[in-house]
PDB file of C-alpha atoms in Angstrom:
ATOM      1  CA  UNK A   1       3.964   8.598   6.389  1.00  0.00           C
ATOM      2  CA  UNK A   2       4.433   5.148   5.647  1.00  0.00           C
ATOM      3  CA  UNK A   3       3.250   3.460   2.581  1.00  0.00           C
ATOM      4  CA  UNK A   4       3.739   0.268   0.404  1.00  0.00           C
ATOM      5  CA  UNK A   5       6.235   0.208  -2.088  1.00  0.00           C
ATOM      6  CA  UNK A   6       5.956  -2.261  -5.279  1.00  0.00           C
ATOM      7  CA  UNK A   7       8.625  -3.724  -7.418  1.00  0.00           C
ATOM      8  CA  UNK A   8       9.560  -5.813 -10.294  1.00  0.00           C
ATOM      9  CA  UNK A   9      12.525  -8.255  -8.657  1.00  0.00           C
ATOM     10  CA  UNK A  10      14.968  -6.456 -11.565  1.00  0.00           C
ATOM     11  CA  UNK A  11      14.375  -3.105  -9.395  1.00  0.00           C
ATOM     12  CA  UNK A  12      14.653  -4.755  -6.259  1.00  0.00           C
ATOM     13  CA  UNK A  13      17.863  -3.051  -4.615  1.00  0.00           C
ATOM     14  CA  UNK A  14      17.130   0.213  -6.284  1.00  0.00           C
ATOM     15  CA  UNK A  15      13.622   0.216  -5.073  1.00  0.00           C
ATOM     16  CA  UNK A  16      15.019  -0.603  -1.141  1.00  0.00           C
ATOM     17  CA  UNK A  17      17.575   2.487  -1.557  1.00  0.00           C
ATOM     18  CA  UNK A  18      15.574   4.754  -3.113  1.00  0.00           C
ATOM     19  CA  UNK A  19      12.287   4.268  -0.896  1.00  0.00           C
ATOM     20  CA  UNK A  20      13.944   3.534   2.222  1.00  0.00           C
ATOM     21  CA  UNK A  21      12.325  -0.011   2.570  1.00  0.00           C
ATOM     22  CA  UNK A  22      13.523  -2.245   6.129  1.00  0.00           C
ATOM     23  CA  UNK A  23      10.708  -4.711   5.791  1.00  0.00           C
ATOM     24  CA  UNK A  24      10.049  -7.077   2.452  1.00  0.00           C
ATOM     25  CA  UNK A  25       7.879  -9.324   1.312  1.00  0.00           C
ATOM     26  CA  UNK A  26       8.741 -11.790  -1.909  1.00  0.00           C
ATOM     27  CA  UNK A  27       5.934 -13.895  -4.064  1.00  0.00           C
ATOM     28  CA  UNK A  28       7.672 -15.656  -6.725  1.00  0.00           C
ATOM     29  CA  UNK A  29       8.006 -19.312  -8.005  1.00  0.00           C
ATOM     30  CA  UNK A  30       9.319 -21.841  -5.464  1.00  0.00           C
ATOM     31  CA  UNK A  31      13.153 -22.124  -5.974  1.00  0.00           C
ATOM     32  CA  UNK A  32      13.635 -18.511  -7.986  1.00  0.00           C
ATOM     33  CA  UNK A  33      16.849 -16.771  -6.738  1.00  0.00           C
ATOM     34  CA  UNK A  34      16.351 -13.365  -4.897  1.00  0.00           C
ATOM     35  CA  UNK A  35      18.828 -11.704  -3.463  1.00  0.00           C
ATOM     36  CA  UNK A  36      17.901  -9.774  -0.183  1.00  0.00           C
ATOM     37  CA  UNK A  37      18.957  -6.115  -0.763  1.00  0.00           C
ATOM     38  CA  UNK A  38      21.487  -4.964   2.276  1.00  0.00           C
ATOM     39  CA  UNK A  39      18.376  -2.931   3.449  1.00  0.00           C
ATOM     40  CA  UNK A  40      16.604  -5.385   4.391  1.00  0.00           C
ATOM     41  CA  UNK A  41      17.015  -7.891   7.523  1.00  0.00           C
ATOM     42  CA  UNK A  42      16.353 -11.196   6.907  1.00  0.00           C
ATOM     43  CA  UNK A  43      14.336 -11.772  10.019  1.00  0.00           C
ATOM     44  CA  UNK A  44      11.802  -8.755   7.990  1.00  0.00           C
ATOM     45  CA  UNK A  45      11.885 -10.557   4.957  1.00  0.00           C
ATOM     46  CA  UNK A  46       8.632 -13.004   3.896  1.00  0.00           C
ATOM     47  CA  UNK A  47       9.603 -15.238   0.993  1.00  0.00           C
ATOM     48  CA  UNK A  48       5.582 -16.660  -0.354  1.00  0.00           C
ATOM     49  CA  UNK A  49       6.498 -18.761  -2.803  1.00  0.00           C
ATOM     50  CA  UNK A  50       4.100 -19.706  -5.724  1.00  0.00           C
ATOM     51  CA  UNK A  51       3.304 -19.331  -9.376  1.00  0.00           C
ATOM     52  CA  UNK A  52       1.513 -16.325 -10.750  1.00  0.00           C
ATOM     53  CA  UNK A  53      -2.081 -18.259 -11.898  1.00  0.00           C
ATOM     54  CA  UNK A  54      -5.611 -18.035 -10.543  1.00  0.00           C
ATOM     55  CA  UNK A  55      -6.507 -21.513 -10.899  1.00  0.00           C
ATOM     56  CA  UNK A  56      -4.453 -25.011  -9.953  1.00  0.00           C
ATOM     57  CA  UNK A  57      -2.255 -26.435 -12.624  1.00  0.00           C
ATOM     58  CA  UNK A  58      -0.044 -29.824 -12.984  1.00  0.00           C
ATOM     59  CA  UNK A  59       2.969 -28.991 -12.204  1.00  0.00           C
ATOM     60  CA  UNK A  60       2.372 -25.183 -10.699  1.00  0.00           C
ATOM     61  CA  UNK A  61       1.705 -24.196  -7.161  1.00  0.00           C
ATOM     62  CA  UNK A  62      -1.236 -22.163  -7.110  1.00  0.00           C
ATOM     63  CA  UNK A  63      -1.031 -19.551  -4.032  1.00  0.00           C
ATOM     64  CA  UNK A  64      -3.699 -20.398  -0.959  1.00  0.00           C
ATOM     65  CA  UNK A  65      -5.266 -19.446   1.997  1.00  0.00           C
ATOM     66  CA  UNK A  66      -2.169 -20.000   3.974  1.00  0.00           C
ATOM     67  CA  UNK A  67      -0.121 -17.266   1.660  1.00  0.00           C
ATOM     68  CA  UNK A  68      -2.330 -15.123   2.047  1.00  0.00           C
ATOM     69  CA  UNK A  69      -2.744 -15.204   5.932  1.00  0.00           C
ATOM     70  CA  UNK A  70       1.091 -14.857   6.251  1.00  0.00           C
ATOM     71  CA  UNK A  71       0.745 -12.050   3.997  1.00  0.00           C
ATOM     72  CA  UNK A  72      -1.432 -10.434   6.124  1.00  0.00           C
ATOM     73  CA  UNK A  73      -0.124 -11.338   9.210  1.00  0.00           C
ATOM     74  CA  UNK A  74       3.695  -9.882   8.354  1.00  0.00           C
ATOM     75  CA  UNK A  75       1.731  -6.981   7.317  1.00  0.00           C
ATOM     76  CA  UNK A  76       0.349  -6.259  10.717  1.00  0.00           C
ATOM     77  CA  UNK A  77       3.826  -6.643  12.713  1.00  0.00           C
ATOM     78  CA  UNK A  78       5.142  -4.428  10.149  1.00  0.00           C
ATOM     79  CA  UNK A  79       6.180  -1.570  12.186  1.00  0.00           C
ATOM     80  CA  UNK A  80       5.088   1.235   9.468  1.00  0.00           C
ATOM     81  CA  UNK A  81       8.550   3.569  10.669  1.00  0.00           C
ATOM     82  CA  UNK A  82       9.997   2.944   7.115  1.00  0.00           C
ATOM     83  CA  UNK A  83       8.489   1.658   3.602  1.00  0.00           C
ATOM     84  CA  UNK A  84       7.310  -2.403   3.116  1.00  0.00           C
ATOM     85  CA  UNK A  85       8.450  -3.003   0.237  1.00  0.00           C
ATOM     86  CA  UNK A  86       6.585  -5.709  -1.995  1.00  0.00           C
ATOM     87  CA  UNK A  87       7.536  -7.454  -4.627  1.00  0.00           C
ATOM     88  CA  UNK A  88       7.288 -10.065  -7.542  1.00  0.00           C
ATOM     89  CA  UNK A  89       8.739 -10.940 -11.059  1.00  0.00           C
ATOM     90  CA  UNK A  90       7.424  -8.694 -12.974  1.00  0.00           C
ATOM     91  CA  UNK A  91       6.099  -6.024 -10.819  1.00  0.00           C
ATOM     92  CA  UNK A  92       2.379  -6.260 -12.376  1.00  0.00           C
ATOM     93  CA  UNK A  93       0.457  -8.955 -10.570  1.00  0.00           C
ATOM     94  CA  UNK A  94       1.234 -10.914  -7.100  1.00  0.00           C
ATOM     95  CA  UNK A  95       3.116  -8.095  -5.794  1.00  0.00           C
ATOM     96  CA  UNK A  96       0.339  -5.290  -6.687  1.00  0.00           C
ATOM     97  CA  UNK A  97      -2.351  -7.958  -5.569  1.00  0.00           C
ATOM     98  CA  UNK A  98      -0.326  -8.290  -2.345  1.00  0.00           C
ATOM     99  CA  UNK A  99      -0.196  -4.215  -2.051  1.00  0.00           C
ATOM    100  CA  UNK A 100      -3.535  -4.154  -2.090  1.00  0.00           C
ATOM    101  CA  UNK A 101      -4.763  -6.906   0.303  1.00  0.00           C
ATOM    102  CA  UNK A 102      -2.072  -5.192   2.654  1.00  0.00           C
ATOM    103  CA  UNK A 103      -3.309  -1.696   2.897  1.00  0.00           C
ATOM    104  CA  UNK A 104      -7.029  -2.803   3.057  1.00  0.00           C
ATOM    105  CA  UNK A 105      -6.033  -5.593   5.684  1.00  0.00           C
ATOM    106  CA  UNK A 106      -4.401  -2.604   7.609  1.00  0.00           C
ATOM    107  CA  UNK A 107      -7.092  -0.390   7.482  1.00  0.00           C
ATOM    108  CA  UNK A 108     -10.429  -2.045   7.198  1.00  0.00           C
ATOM    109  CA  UNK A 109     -12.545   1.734   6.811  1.00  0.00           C
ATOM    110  CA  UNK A 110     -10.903   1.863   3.145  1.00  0.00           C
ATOM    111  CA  UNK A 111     -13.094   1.999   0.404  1.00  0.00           C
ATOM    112  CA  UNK A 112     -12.093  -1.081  -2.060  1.00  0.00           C
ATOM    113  CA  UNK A 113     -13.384   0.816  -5.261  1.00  0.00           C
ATOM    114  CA  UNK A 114     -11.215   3.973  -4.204  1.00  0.00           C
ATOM    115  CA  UNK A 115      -8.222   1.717  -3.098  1.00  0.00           C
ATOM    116  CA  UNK A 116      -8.084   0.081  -6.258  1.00  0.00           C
ATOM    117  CA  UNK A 117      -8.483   3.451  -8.546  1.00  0.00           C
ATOM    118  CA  UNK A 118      -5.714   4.734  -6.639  1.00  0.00           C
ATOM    119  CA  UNK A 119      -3.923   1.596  -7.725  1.00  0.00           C
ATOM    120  CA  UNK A 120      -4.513   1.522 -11.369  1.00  0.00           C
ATOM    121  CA  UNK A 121      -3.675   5.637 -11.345  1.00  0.00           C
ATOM    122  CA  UNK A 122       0.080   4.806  -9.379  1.00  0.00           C
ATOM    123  CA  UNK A 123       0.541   1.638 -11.776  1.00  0.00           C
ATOM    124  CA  UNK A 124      -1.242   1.352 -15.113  1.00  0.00           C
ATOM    125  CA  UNK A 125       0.286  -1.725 -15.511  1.00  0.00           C
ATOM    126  CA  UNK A 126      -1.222  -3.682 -12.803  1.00  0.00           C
ATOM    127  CA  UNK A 127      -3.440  -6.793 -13.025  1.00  0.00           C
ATOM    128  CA  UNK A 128      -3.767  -8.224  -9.543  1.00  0.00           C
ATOM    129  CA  UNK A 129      -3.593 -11.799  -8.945  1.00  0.00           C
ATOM    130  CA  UNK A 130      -7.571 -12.807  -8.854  1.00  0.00           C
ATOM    131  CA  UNK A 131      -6.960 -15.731  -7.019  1.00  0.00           C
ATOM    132  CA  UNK A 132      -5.359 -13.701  -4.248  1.00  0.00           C
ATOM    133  CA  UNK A 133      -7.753 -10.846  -3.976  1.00  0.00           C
ATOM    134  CA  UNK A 134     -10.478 -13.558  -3.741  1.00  0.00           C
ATOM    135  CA  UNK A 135      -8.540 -15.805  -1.141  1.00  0.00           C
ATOM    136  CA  UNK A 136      -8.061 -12.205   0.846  1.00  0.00           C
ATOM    137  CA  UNK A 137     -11.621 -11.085   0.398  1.00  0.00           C
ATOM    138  CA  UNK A 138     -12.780 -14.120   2.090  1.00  0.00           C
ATOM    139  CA  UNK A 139      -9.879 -14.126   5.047  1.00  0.00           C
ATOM    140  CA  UNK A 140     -11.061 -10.139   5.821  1.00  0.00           C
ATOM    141  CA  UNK A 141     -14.796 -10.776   5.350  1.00  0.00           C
ATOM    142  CA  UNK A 142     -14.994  -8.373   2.479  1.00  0.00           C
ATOM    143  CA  UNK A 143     -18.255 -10.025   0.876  1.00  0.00           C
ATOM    144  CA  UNK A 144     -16.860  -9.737  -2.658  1.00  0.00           C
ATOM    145  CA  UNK A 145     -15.820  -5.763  -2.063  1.00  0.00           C
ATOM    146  CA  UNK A 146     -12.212  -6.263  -2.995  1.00  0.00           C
ATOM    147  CA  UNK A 147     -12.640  -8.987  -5.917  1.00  0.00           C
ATOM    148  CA  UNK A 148     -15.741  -6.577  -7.429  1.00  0.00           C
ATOM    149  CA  UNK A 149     -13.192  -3.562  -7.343  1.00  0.00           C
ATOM    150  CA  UNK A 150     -10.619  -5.000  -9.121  1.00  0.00           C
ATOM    151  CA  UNK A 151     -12.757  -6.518 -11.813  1.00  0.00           C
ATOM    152  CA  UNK A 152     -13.637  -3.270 -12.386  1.00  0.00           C
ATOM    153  CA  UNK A 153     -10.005  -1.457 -13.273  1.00  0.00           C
ATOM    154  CA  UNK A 154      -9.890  -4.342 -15.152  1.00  0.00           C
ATOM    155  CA  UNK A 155      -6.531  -5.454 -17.159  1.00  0.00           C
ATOM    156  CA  UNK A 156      -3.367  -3.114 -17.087  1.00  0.00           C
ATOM    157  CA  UNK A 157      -1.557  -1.999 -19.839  1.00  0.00           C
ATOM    158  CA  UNK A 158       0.838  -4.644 -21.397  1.00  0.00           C
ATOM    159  CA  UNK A 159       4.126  -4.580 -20.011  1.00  0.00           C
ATOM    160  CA  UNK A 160       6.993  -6.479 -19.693  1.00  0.00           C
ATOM    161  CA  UNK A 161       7.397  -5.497 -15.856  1.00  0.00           C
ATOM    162  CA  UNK A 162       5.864  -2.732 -13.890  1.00  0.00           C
ATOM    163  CA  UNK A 163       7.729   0.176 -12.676  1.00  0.00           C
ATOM    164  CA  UNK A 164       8.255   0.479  -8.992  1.00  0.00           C
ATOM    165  CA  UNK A 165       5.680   2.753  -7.549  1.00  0.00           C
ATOM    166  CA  UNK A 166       3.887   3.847  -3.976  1.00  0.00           C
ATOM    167  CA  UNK A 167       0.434   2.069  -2.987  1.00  0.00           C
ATOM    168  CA  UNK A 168      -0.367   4.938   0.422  1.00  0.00           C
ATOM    169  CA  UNK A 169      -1.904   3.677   3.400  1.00  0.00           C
ATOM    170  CA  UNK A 170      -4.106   6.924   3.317  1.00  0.00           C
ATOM    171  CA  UNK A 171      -6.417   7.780   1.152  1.00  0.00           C
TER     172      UNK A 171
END
């Protein structure tokens, strides 16, 4: 069965091996050096780059409307024969915000409250980029489902990265 897999970039190549991963997507800081594991083709590979904040700062880029579209859109030619693999620095909160827009972009019957207790029971580190669940809540018409849901798992546990984990695409 296919499903999403999420990693901190330190776990990156491990994660691809173990889980089996042919399609990737990347969102980390413009200019931040990732090395493609040998899994992974490059024409299956979405780099997003931007900063991990929820509102615009000097000097930052703040992810948009656009990421999150691409996001979405890789998601749906994903062919779903082998693991997407997502990731981010740390593991804890692009890459499981990105996880999560992805499996309820994929299957719009999901639940959002059930989706994202499923999420904080695989990773009790995540916290989910806000700005990204909002940006995606508006792109899939979600009327403040998704952004409500995660609110209410509220803030991981601290951690200096997440450990990789599996976000299904069934619930």
């Amino acid at each position: 069965m296919p499903h999403v897999v999420v990693s901190p970039l330190s776990r990156l190549a491990e994660s691809a091996t173990r889980f089996g991963a042919r399609d990737m997507v990347t969102l980390i800081n413009i200019g931040t050096v990732v090395a493609r594991p040998v899994e992974i083709a490059e024409a299956r590979h979405l780099f997003l780059g931007f900063n991990d904040i929820t509102e615009p700062m000097e000097g930052m880029t703040h992810p948009v409307a656009e990421h999150v579209s691409q996001l979405i859109s890789f998601g749906q030619r994903w062919d779903r024969q082998a693991p997407l693999l997502i990731h981010c620095y740390a593991g804890v909160s692009r890459s499981t915000a990105a996880a999560y827009i992805t499996a309820i972009a994929l299957n719009p019957e999901f639940d959002e409250l059930e989706l994202a207790r499923i999420l904080r029971h695989n990773a009790p580190s995540a916290t989910p980029n806000g700005r990204l669940i909002a940006l995606a809540d508006d792109i899939l018409g979600r009327k403040g489902r998704m952004v409500d849901a995660i609110r209410s798992i509220g803030r991981g546990e601290e951690a200096f990265e997440g450990k990789p984990f599996i976000l299904p695409l069934t619930v």
